[in-house]
Short mmCIF file of N, CA and C in Angstrom, two decimals:
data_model
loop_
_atom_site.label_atom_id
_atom_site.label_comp_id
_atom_site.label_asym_id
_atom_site.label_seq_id
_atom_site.Cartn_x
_atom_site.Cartn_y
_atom_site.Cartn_z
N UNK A 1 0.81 -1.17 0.00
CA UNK A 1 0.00 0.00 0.00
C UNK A 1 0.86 1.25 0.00
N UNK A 2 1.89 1.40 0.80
CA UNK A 2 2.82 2.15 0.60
C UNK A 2 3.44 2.85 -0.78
N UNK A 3 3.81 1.61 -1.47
CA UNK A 3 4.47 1.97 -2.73
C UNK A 3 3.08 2.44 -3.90
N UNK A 4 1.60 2.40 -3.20
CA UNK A 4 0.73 2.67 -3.87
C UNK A 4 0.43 4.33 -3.82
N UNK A 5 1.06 4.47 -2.63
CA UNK A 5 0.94 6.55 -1.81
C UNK A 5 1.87 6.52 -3.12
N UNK A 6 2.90 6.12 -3.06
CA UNK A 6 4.16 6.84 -3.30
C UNK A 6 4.02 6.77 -4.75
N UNK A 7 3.35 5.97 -5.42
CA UNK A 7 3.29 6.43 -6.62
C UNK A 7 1.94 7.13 -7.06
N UNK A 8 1.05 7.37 -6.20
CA UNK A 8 -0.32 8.67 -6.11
C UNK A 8 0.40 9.58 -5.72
N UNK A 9 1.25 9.57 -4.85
CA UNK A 9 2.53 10.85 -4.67
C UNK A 9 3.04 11.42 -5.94
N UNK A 10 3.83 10.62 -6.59
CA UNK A 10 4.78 10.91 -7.38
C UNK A 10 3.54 11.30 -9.22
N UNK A 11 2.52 10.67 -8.85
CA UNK A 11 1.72 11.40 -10.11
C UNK A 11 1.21 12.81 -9.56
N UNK A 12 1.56 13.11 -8.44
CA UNK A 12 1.09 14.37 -7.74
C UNK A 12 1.79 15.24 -8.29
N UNK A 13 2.82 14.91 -8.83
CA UNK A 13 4.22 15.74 -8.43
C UNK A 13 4.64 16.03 -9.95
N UNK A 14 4.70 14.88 -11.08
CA UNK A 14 4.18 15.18 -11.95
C UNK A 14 3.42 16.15 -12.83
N UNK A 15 2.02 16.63 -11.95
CA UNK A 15 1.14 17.83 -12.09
C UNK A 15 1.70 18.86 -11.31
N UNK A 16 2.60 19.13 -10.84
CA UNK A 16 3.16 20.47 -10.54
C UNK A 16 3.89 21.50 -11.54
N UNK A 17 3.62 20.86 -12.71
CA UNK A 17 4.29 22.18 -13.40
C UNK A 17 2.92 23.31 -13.85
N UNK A 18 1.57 22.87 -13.63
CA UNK A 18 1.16 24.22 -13.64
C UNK A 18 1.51 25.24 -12.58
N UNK A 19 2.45 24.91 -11.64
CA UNK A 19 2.57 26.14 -10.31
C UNK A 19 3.01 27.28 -10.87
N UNK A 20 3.64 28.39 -10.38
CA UNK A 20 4.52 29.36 -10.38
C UNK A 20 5.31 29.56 -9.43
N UNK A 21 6.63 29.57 -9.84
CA UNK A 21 7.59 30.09 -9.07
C UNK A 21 7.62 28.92 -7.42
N UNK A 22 7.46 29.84 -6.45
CA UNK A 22 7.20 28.89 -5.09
C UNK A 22 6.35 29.30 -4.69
N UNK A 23 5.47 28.45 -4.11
CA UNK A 23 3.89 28.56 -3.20
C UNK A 23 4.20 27.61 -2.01
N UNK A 24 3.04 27.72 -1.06
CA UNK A 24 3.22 26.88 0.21
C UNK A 24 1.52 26.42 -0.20
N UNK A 25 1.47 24.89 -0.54
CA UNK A 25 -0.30 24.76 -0.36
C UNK A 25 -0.92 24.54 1.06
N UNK A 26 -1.95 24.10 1.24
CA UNK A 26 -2.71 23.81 1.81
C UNK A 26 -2.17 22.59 3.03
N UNK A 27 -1.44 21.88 2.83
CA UNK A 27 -0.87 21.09 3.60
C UNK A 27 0.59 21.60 4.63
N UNK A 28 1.12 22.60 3.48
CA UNK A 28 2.31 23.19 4.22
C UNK A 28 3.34 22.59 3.21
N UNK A 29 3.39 22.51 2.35
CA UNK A 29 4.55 21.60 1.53
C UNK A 29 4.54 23.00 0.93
N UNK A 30 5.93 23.00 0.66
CA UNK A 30 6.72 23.93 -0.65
C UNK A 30 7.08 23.69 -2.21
N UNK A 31 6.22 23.96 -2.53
CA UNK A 31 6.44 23.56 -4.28
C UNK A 31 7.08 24.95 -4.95
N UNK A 32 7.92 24.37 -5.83
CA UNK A 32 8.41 25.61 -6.79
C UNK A 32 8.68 24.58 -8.02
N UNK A 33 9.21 25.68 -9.19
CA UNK A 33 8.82 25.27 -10.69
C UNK A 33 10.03 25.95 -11.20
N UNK A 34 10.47 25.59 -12.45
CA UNK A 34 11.10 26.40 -12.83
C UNK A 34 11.03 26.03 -14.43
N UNK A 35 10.33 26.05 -15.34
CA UNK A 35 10.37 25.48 -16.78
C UNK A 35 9.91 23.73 -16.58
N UNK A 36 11.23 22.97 -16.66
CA UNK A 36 10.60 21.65 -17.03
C UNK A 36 11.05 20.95 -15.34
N UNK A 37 11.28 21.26 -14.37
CA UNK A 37 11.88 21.21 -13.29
C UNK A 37 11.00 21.53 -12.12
N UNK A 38 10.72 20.75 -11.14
CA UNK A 38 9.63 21.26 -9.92
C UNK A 38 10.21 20.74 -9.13
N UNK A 39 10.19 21.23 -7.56
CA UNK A 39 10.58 20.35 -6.32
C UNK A 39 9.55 21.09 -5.20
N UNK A 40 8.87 19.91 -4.32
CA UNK A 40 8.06 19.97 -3.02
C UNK A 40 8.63 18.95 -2.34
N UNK A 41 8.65 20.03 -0.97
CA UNK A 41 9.02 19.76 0.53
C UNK A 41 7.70 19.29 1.47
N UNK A 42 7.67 18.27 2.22
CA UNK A 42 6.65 18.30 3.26
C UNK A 42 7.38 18.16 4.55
N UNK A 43 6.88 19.53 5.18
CA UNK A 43 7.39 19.99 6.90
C UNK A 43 7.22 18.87 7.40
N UNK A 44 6.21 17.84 7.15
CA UNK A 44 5.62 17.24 8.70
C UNK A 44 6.73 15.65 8.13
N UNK A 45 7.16 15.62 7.48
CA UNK A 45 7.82 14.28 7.33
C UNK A 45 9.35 14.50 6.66
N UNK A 46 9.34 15.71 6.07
CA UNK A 46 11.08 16.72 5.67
C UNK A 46 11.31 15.55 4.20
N UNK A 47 10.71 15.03 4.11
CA UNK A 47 10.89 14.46 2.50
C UNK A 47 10.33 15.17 1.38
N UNK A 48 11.77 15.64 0.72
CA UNK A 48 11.45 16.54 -0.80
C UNK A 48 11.56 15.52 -1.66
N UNK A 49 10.73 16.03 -2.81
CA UNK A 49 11.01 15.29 -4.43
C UNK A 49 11.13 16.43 -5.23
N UNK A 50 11.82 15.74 -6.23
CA UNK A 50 11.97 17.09 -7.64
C UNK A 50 11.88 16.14 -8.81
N UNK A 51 10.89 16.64 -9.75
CA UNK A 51 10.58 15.84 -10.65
C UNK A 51 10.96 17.15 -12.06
N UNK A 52 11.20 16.15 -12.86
CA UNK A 52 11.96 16.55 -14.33
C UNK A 52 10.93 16.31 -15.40
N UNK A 53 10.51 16.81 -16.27
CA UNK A 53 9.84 16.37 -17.30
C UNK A 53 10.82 16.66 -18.83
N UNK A 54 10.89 15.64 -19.40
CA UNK A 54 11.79 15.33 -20.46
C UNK A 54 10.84 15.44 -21.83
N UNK A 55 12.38 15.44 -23.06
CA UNK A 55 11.08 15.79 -24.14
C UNK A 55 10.06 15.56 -25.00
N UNK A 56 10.24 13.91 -24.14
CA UNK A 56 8.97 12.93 -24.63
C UNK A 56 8.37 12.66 -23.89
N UNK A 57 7.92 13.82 -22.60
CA UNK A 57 6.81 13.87 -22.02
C UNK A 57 6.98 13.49 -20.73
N UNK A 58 7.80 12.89 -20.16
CA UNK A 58 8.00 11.79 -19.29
C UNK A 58 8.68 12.36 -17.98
N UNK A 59 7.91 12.23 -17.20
CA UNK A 59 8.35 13.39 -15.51
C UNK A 59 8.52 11.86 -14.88
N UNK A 60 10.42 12.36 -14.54
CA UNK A 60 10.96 12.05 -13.68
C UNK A 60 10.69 11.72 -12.16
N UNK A 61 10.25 11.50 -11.50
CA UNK A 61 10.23 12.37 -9.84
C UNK A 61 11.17 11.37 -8.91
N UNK A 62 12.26 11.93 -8.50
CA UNK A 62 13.09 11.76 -7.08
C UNK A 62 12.49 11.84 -5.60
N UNK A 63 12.60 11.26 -4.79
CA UNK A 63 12.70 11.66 -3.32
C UNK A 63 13.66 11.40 -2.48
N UNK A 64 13.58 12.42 -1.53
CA UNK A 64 14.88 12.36 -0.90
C UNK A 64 15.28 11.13 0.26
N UNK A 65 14.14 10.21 0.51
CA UNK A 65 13.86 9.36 1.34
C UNK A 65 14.32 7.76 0.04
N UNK A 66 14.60 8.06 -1.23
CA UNK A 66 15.10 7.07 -2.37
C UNK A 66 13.96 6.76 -3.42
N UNK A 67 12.91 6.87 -2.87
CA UNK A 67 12.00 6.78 -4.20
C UNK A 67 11.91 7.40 -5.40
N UNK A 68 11.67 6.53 -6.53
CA UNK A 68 11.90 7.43 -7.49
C UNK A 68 10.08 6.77 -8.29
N UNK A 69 9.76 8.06 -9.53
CA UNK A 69 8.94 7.56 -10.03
C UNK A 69 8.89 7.80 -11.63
N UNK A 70 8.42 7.38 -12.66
CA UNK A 70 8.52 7.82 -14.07
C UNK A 70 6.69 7.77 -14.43
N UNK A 71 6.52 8.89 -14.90
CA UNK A 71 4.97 8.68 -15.10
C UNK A 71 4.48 9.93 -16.79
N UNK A 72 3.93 9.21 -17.28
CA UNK A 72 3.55 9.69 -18.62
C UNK A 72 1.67 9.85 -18.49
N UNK A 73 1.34 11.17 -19.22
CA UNK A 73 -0.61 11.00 -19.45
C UNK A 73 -1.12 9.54 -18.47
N UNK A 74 -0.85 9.66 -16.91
CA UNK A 74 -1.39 9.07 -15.86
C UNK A 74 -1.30 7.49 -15.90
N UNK A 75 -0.14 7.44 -16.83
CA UNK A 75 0.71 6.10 -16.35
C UNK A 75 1.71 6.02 -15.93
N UNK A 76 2.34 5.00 -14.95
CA UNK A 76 3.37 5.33 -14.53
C UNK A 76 3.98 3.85 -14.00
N UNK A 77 4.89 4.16 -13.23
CA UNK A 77 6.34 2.74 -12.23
C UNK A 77 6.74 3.85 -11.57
N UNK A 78 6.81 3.59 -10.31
CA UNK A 78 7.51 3.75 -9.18
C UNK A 78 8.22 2.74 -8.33
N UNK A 79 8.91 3.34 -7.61
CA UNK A 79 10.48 2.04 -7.04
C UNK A 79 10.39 2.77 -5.45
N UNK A 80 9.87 2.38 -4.35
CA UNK A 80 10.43 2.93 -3.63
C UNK A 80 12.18 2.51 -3.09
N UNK A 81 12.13 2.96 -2.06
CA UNK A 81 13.66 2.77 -1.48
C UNK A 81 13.94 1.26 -0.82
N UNK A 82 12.92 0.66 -0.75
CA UNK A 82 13.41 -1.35 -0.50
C UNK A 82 13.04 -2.08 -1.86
N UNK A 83 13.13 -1.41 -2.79
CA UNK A 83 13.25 -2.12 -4.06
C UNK A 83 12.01 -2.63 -4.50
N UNK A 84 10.46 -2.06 -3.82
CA UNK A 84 9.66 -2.61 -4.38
C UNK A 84 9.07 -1.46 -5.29
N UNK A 85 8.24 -2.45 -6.51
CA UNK A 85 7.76 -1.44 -7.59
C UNK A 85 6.41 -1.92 -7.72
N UNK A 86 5.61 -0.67 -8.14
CA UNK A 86 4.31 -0.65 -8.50
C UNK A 86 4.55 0.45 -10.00
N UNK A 87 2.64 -0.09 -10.49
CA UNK A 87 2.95 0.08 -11.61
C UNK A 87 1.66 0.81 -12.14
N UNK A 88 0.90 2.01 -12.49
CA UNK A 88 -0.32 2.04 -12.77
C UNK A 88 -0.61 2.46 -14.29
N UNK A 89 -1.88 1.91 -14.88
CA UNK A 89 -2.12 1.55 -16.37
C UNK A 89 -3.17 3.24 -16.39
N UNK A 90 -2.98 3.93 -16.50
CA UNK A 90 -3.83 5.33 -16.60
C UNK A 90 -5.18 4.85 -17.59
N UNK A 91 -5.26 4.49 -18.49
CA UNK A 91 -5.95 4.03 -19.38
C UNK A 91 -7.39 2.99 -18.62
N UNK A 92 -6.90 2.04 -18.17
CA UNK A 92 -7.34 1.00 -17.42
C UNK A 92 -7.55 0.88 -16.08
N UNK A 93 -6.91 1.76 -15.60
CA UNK A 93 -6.97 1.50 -13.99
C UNK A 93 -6.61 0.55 -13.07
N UNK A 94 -6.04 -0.15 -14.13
CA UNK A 94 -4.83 -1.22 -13.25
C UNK A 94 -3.64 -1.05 -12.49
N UNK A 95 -3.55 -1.23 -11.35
CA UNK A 95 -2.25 -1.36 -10.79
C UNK A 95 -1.39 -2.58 -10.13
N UNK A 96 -0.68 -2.41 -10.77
CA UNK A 96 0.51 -4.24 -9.88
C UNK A 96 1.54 -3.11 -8.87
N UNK A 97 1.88 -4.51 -8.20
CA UNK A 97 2.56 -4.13 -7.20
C UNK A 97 3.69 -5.30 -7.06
N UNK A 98 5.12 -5.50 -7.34
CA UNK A 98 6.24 -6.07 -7.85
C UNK A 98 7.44 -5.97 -6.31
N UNK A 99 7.15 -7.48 -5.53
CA UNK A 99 7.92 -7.35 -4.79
C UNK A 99 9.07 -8.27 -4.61
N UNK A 100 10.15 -8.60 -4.65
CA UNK A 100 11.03 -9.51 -4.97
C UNK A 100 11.77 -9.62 -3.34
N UNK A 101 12.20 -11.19 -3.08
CA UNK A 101 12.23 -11.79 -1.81
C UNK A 101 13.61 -12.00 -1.59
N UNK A 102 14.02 -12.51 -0.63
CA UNK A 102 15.73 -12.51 -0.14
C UNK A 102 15.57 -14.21 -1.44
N UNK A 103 15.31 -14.72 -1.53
CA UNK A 103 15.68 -15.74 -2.36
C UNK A 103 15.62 -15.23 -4.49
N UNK A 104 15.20 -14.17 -4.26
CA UNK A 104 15.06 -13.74 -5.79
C UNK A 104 13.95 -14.05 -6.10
N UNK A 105 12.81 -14.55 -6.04
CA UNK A 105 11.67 -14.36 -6.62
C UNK A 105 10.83 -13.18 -6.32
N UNK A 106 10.26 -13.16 -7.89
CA UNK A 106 9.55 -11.73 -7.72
C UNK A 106 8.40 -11.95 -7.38
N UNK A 107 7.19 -11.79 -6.35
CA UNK A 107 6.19 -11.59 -6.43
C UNK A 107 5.23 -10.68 -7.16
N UNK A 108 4.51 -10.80 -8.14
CA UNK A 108 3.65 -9.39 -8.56
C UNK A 108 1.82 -9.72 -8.27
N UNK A 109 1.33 -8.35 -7.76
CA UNK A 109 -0.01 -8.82 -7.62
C UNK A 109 -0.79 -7.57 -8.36
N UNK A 110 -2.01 -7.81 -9.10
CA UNK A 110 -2.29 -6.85 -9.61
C UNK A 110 -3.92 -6.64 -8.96
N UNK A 111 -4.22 -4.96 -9.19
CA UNK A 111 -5.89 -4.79 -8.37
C UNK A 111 -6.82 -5.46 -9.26
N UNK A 112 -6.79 -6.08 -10.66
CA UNK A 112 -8.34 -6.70 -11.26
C UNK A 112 -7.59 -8.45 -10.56
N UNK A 113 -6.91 -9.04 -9.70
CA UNK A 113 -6.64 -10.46 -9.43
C UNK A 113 -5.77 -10.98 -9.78
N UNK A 114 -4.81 -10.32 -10.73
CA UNK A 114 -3.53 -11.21 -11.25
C UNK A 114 -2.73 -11.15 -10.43
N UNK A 115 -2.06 -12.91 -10.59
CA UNK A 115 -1.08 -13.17 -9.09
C UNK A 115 0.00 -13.46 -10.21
N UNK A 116 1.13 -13.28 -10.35
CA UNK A 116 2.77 -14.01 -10.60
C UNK A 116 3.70 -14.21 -9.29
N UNK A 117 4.45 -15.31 -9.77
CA UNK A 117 5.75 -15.61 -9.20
C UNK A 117 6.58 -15.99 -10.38
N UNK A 118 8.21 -15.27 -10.35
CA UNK A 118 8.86 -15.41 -11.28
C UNK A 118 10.27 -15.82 -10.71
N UNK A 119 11.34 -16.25 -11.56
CA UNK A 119 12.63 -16.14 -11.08
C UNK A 119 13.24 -16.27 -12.10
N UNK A 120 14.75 -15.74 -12.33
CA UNK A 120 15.15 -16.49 -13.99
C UNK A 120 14.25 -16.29 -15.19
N UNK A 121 13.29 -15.61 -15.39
CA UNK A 121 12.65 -15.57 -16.38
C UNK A 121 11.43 -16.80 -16.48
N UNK A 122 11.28 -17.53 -15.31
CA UNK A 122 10.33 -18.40 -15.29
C UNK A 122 9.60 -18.40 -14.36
N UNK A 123 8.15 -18.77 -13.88
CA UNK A 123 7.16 -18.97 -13.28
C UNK A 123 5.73 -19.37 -13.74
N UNK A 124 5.19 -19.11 -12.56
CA UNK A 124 3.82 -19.13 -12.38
C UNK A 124 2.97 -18.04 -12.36
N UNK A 125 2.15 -17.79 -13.54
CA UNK A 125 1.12 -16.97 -12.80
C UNK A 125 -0.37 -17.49 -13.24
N UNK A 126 -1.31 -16.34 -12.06
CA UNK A 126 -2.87 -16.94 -12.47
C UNK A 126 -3.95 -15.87 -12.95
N UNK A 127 -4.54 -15.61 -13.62
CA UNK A 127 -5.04 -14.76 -14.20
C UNK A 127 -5.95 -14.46 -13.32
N UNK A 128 -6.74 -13.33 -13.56
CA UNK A 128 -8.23 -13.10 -12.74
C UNK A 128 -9.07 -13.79 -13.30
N UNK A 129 -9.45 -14.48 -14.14
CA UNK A 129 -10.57 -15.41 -15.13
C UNK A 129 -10.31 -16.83 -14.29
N UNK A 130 -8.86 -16.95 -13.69
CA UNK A 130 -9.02 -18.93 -13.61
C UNK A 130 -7.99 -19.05 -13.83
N UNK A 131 -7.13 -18.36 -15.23
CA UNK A 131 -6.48 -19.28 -16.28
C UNK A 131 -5.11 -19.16 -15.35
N UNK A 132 -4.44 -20.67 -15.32
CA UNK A 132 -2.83 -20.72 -14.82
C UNK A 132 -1.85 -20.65 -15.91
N UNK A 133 -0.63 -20.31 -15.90
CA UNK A 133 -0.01 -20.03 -16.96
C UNK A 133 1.29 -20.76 -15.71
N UNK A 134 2.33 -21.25 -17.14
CA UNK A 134 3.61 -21.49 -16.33
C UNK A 134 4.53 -21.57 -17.54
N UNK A 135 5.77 -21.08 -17.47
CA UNK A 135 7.10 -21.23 -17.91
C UNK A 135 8.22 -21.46 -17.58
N UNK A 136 8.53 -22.79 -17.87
CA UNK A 136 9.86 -23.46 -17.23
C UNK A 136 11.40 -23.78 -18.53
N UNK A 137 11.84 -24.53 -18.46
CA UNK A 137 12.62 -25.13 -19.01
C UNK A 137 12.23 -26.01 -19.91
N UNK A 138 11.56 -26.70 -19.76
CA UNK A 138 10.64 -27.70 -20.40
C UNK A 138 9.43 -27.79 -20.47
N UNK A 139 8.63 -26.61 -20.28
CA UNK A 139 7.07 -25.84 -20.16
C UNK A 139 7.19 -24.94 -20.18
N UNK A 140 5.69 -24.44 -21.42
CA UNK A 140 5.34 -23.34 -21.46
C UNK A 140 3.55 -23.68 -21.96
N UNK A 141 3.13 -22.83 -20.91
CA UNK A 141 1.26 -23.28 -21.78
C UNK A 141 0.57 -22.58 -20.53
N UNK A 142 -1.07 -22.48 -20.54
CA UNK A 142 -2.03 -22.01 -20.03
C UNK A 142 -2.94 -23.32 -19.94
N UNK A 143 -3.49 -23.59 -18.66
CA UNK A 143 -4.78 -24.16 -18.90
C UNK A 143 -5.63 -23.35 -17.91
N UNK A 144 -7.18 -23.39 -18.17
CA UNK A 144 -8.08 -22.83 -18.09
C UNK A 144 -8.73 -24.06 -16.71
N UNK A 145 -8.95 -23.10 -15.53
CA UNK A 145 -9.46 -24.01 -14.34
C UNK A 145 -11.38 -24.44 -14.95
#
């Protein structure tokens, strides 16, 4: 849920280039702007981000606590600072959430039911419909529960 703020954060942050100059909003955070360049402070937790927007659209955002986020027309990946990533589909309204374990497997879970486990480029996953999927060494296929 965390890495779910932090990337509703980081699309926050994103939309800061309509500001001007520096303002203090409503919360007490300090936003300023400068062309393709923004950075907000929040007093009550002292974690700044500064997010970049590049020339294919694509805002950067840093925090000073290690998170970082990349988000385009309300899609996006964010990473916080223990290496987990989430991911949201602007279009769709999907979001996964990508967490990988002291043994290397990645867990991913997504909000319409999709479960994976991966490692090496192989696993398991299960669709929201039923369907299991697996890719091994010597397998690859779907069957339908």
């Amino acid at each position: 849920m965390k890495i779910l703020s932090l990337l509703a954060c980081m699309l926050f942050a994103s939309s800061m280039f309509a500001q001007e100059d520096c303002v203090k909003n409503l919360r007490g955070e300090t936003v300023c702007k400068n062309g393709q360049t923004a950075a907000a402070v929040n007093p009550n937790t002292g974690n700044a981000a500064v997010a970049q927007k590049n020339q294919n659209g694509v805002t950067t955002t840093q925090t000073s606590n290690g998170g970082t986020a990349r988000t385009r027309n309300g899609s996006g990946v964010a990473q916080g600072p223990n290496g987990t990533t989430a991911a949201v589909n602007g279009r769709t309204g999907n979001a996964a959430v990508a967490q990988k374990n002291q043994n290397g497997v990645t867990t991913t879970q997504t909000t319409n039911g999709g479960k994976a486990k991966t490692k090496n480029g192989m696993g398991v996953s299960q669709g929201p419909g039923g369907t299991d999927c697996a890719k091994g060494k010597n397998h690859e296929g779907c069957t339908k529960k």
